[in-house]
Amino acid sequence: AQSVAQPEDQVNVAEGNPLTVKCTYSVSGNPYLFWYVQYPNRGLQFLLKYITGDNLVKGSYGFEAEFNKSQTSFHLKKPSALVSDSALYFCAVRDMDDYKLSFGAGTTVTVRA
Amino acid sequence: GAVVSQHPSWVICKSGTSVKIECRSLDFQATTMFWYRQFPKQSLMLMATSNEGSKATYEQGVEKDKFLINHASLTLSTLTVTSAHPEDSSFYICSALPPSGRPLNEQFFGPGTRLTVL
């Protein structure tokens, strides 16, 4: 079985400050990890993924995430948040042998001007 | 990038009627598509996996007779909510998985369909 935990329902930051959205995962085999963003009444937009290789993954819109195998974490980060980054963020995991994605509960990010 | 569309984007129907939602991969062929359901401010819950030319695989607790899935071609999967009731009101999202480059491929998500049953 695979699962994802996003411990924070909400993250509030001021524009220009660093943004971190936490994610931990559980999977039986090697994990494939993903971050998606969702704006109101819209589908999911892909931000970045970790499959293998470098633990630091860079993605769209200035986001990056670091895969930490020992801590089973895949936290999303952005050095300087923008008001337009305000949205709902989902972390997802799949086992390398399965195409099904398991999503975390989501974290609402609010960036205040 | 790969584009997935859904139609309609929103629909309002009366209780007891059936509603069909289409999911199309516009610029790639998808042998596998997924249907998710999302309640307000909640996560996506996988309902079923749709495979072209075969029966869909439903997740535990999802009524296959209520949520009919047809994946008739490599670019189209449909979800029909039969005899809809207010509790079926939700945001339905599909995703498509390109066949090439397995198993590293990511799912590409549609924009979602908001269903409201009165």
PDB file of N, CA, C and O in Angstrom, chain A residues 1-7 22-27 31-35 72-74 89-95 100-107, chain B residues 43:
ATOM      1  N   ALA A   1       0.841  -1.190   0.000  1.00  0.00           N
ATOM      2  CA  ALA A   1       0.000   0.000   0.000  1.00  0.00           C
ATOM      3  C   ALA A   1       0.881   1.247   0.000  1.00  0.00           C
ATOM      4  O   ALA A   1       2.006   1.226   0.504  1.00  0.00           O
ATOM      5  N   GLN A   2       0.365   2.269  -0.582  1.00  0.00           N
ATOM      6  CA  GLN A   2       1.113   3.521  -0.653  1.00  0.00           C
ATOM      7  C   GLN A   2       0.261   4.646  -0.095  1.00  0.00           C
ATOM      8  O   GLN A   2      -0.971   4.610  -0.190  1.00  0.00           O
ATOM      9  N   SER A   3       0.889   5.647   0.487  1.00  0.00           N
ATOM     10  CA  SER A   3       0.144   6.759   1.051  1.00  0.00           C
ATOM     11  C   SER A   3       1.016   7.991   1.110  1.00  0.00           C
ATOM     12  O   SER A   3       2.246   7.910   1.031  1.00  0.00           O
ATOM     13  N   VAL A   4       0.349   9.109   1.227  1.00  0.00           N
ATOM     14  CA  VAL A   4       1.018  10.398   1.306  1.00  0.00           C
ATOM     15  C   VAL A   4       0.415  11.194   2.449  1.00  0.00           C
ATOM     16  O   VAL A   4      -0.802  11.194   2.641  1.00  0.00           O
ATOM     17  N   ALA A   5       1.257  11.885   3.185  1.00  0.00           N
ATOM     18  CA  ALA A   5       0.778  12.759   4.251  1.00  0.00           C
ATOM     19  C   ALA A   5       1.267  14.184   3.995  1.00  0.00           C
ATOM     20  O   ALA A   5       2.450  14.404   3.731  1.00  0.00           O
ATOM     21  N   GLN A   6       0.338  15.089   4.043  1.00  0.00           N
ATOM     22  CA  GLN A   6       0.671  16.510   4.002  1.00  0.00           C
ATOM     23  C   GLN A   6       0.201  17.067   5.337  1.00  0.00           C
ATOM     24  O   GLN A   6      -0.992  17.268   5.544  1.00  0.00           O
ATOM     25  N   PRO A   7       1.112  17.270   6.256  1.00  0.00           N
ATOM     26  CA  PRO A   7       0.733  17.562   7.642  1.00  0.00           C
ATOM     27  C   PRO A   7       0.078  18.921   7.854  1.00  0.00           C
ATOM     28  O   PRO A   7      -0.564  19.134   8.883  1.00  0.00           O
ATOM     29  N   LYS A  22       5.085  20.765   3.049  1.00  0.00           N
ATOM     30  CA  LYS A  22       5.655  19.487   3.468  1.00  0.00           C
ATOM     31  C   LYS A  22       4.888  18.285   2.943  1.00  0.00           C
ATOM     32  O   LYS A  22       3.667  18.330   2.784  1.00  0.00           O
ATOM     33  N   CYS A  23       5.651  17.227   2.714  1.00  0.00           N
ATOM     34  CA  CYS A  23       5.061  15.980   2.229  1.00  0.00           C
ATOM     35  C   CYS A  23       5.923  14.819   2.686  1.00  0.00           C
ATOM     36  O   CYS A  23       7.145  14.842   2.528  1.00  0.00           O
ATOM     37  N   THR A  24       5.298  13.812   3.269  1.00  0.00           N
ATOM     38  CA  THR A  24       5.971  12.556   3.557  1.00  0.00           C
ATOM     39  C   THR A  24       5.183  11.436   2.901  1.00  0.00           C
ATOM     40  O   THR A  24       3.986  11.557   2.676  1.00  0.00           O
ATOM     41  N   TYR A  25       5.862  10.354   2.617  1.00  0.00           N
ATOM     42  CA  TYR A  25       5.232   9.295   1.831  1.00  0.00           C
ATOM     43  C   TYR A  25       5.556   7.923   2.422  1.00  0.00           C
ATOM     44  O   TYR A  25       6.495   7.757   3.207  1.00  0.00           O
ATOM     45  N   SER A  26       4.757   6.972   2.002  1.00  0.00           N
ATOM     46  CA  SER A  26       4.996   5.577   2.347  1.00  0.00           C
ATOM     47  C   SER A  26       4.700   4.745   1.111  1.00  0.00           C
ATOM     48  O   SER A  26       3.628   4.860   0.516  1.00  0.00           O
ATOM     49  N   VAL A  27       5.673   3.926   0.732  1.00  0.00           N
ATOM     50  CA  VAL A  27       5.493   3.073  -0.444  1.00  0.00           C
ATOM     51  C   VAL A  27       6.353   1.832  -0.249  1.00  0.00           C
ATOM     52  O   VAL A  27       7.397   1.881   0.395  1.00  0.00           O
ATOM     53  N   PRO A  31       9.856   4.883  -4.799  1.00  0.00           N
ATOM     54  CA  PRO A  31       8.765   5.827  -5.042  1.00  0.00           C
ATOM     55  C   PRO A  31       8.987   6.698  -6.270  1.00  0.00           C
ATOM     56  O   PRO A  31      10.099   7.088  -6.574  1.00  0.00           O
ATOM     57  N   TYR A  32       7.875   6.971  -6.932  1.00  0.00           N
ATOM     58  CA  TYR A  32       7.842   8.060  -7.908  1.00  0.00           C
ATOM     59  C   TYR A  32       6.991   9.144  -7.258  1.00  0.00           C
ATOM     60  O   TYR A  32       5.848   8.886  -6.870  1.00  0.00           O
ATOM     61  N   LEU A  33       7.526  10.344  -7.126  1.00  0.00           N
ATOM     62  CA  LEU A  33       6.865  11.406  -6.362  1.00  0.00           C
ATOM     63  C   LEU A  33       6.539  12.591  -7.252  1.00  0.00           C
ATOM     64  O   LEU A  33       7.316  12.946  -8.145  1.00  0.00           O
ATOM     65  N   PHE A  34       5.410  13.203  -6.989  1.00  0.00           N
ATOM     66  CA  PHE A  34       4.911  14.286  -7.828  1.00  0.00           C
ATOM     67  C   PHE A  34       4.348  15.406  -6.962  1.00  0.00           C
ATOM     68  O   PHE A  34       3.829  15.161  -5.871  1.00  0.00           O
ATOM     69  N   TRP A  35       4.430  16.607  -7.496  1.00  0.00           N
ATOM     70  CA  TRP A  35       3.725  17.748  -6.929  1.00  0.00           C
ATOM     71  C   TRP A  35       2.836  18.357  -8.007  1.00  0.00           C
ATOM     72  O   TRP A  35       3.266  18.555  -9.153  1.00  0.00           O
ATOM     73  N   THR A  72      11.854   9.848   4.239  1.00  0.00           N
ATOM     74  CA  THR A  72      10.694   9.597   3.362  1.00  0.00           C
ATOM     75  C   THR A  72       9.913  10.883   3.141  1.00  0.00           C
ATOM     76  O   THR A  72       8.682  10.938   3.322  1.00  0.00           O
ATOM     77  N   SER A  73      10.635  11.911   2.755  1.00  0.00           N
ATOM     78  CA  SER A  73       9.987  13.205   2.547  1.00  0.00           C
ATOM     79  C   SER A  73      10.271  13.736   1.146  1.00  0.00           C
ATOM     80  O   SER A  73      11.241  13.343   0.498  1.00  0.00           O
ATOM     81  N   PHE A  74       9.396  14.628   0.728  1.00  0.00           N
ATOM     82  CA  PHE A  74       9.526  15.254  -0.594  1.00  0.00           C
ATOM     83  C   PHE A  74       8.891  16.640  -0.481  1.00  0.00           C
ATOM     84  O   PHE A  74       7.846  16.919  -1.050  1.00  0.00           O
ATOM     85  N   TYR A  89      -2.127  22.773  -3.136  1.00  0.00           N
ATOM     86  CA  TYR A  89      -1.008  21.974  -3.597  1.00  0.00           C
ATOM     87  C   TYR A  89      -1.162  20.527  -3.131  1.00  0.00           C
ATOM     88  O   TYR A  89      -1.473  20.268  -1.960  1.00  0.00           O
ATOM     89  N   PHE A  90      -0.933  19.618  -4.077  1.00  0.00           N
ATOM     90  CA  PHE A  90      -1.047  18.199  -3.770  1.00  0.00           C
ATOM     91  C   PHE A  90       0.279  17.498  -4.027  1.00  0.00           C
ATOM     92  O   PHE A  90       0.897  17.675  -5.072  1.00  0.00           O
ATOM     93  N   CYS A  91       0.660  16.670  -3.071  1.00  0.00           N
ATOM     94  CA  CYS A  91       1.768  15.756  -3.241  1.00  0.00           C
ATOM     95  C   CYS A  91       1.185  14.389  -3.597  1.00  0.00           C
ATOM     96  O   CYS A  91       0.109  14.026  -3.101  1.00  0.00           O
ATOM     97  N   ALA A  92       1.851  13.659  -4.471  1.00  0.00           N
ATOM     98  CA  ALA A  92       1.337  12.351  -4.872  1.00  0.00           C
ATOM     99  C   ALA A  92       2.485  11.370  -5.009  1.00  0.00           C
ATOM    100  O   ALA A  92       3.625  11.761  -5.321  1.00  0.00           O
ATOM    101  N   VAL A  93       2.188  10.116  -4.788  1.00  0.00           N
ATOM    102  CA  VAL A  93       3.201   9.065  -4.884  1.00  0.00           C
ATOM    103  C   VAL A  93       2.648   7.872  -5.629  1.00  0.00           C
ATOM    104  O   VAL A  93       1.458   7.596  -5.602  1.00  0.00           O
ATOM    105  N   ARG A  94       3.510   7.196  -6.336  1.00  0.00           N
ATOM    106  CA  ARG A  94       3.155   5.904  -6.904  1.00  0.00           C
ATOM    107  C   ARG A  94       4.367   4.992  -6.775  1.00  0.00           C
ATOM    108  O   ARG A  94       5.504   5.453  -6.780  1.00  0.00           O
ATOM    109  N   ASP A  95       4.067   3.753  -6.644  1.00  0.00           N
ATOM    110  CA  ASP A  95       5.120   2.759  -6.646  1.00  0.00           C
ATOM    111  C   ASP A  95       5.582   2.585  -8.090  1.00  0.00           C
ATOM    112  O   ASP A  95       4.798   2.718  -9.019  1.00  0.00           O
ATOM    113  N   LYS A 100      -1.072   3.718 -10.449  1.00  0.00           N
ATOM    114  CA  LYS A 100      -2.022   4.467  -9.634  1.00  0.00           C
ATOM    115  C   LYS A 100      -1.295   5.473  -8.764  1.00  0.00           C
ATOM    116  O   LYS A 100      -0.294   5.162  -8.124  1.00  0.00           O
ATOM    117  N   LEU A 101      -1.850   6.665  -8.722  1.00  0.00           N
ATOM    118  CA  LEU A 101      -1.320   7.711  -7.875  1.00  0.00           C
ATOM    119  C   LEU A 101      -2.119   7.792  -6.581  1.00  0.00           C
ATOM    120  O   LEU A 101      -3.343   7.697  -6.607  1.00  0.00           O
ATOM    121  N   SER A 102      -1.429   7.989  -5.487  1.00  0.00           N
ATOM    122  CA  SER A 102      -2.091   8.275  -4.217  1.00  0.00           C
ATOM    123  C   SER A 102      -1.778   9.715  -3.855  1.00  0.00           C
ATOM    124  O   SER A 102      -0.614  10.122  -3.862  1.00  0.00           O
ATOM    125  N   PHE A 103      -2.814  10.462  -3.558  1.00  0.00           N
ATOM    126  CA  PHE A 103      -2.661  11.890  -3.282  1.00  0.00           C
ATOM    127  C   PHE A 103      -2.718  12.171  -1.791  1.00  0.00           C
ATOM    128  O   PHE A 103      -3.434  11.514  -1.031  1.00  0.00           O
ATOM    129  N   GLY A 104      -1.986  13.201  -1.394  1.00  0.00           N
ATOM    130  CA  GLY A 104      -2.139  13.722  -0.049  1.00  0.00           C
ATOM    131  C   GLY A 104      -3.424  14.530   0.035  1.00  0.00           C
ATOM    132  O   GLY A 104      -4.118  14.746  -0.955  1.00  0.00           O
ATOM    133  N   ALA A 105      -3.720  14.979   1.235  1.00  0.00           N
ATOM    134  CA  ALA A 105      -4.978  15.700   1.472  1.00  0.00           C
ATOM    135  C   ALA A 105      -4.963  17.105   0.888  1.00  0.00           C
ATOM    136  O   ALA A 105      -6.005  17.734   0.761  1.00  0.00           O
ATOM    137  N   GLY A 106      -3.782  17.577   0.555  1.00  0.00           N
ATOM    138  CA  GLY A 106      -3.680  18.914  -0.020  1.00  0.00           C
ATOM    139  C   GLY A 106      -3.329  19.964   1.021  1.00  0.00           C
ATOM    140  O   GLY A 106      -3.693  19.852   2.197  1.00  0.00           O
ATOM    141  N   THR A 107      -2.590  20.964   0.591  1.00  0.00           N
ATOM    142  CA  THR A 107      -2.224  22.091   1.442  1.00  0.00           C
ATOM    143  C   THR A 107      -2.599  23.378   0.733  1.00  0.00           C
ATOM    144  O   THR A 107      -2.177  23.595  -0.415  1.00  0.00           O
TER     145      THR A 107
ATOM    146  N   SER B  43      -9.051  15.948  -1.064  1.00  0.00           N
ATOM    147  CA  SER B  43      -8.113  15.386  -2.029  1.00  0.00           C
ATOM    148  C   SER B  43      -8.848  14.649  -3.138  1.00  0.00           C
ATOM    149  O   SER B  43     -10.069  14.494  -3.114  1.00  0.00           O
TER     150      SER B  43
END
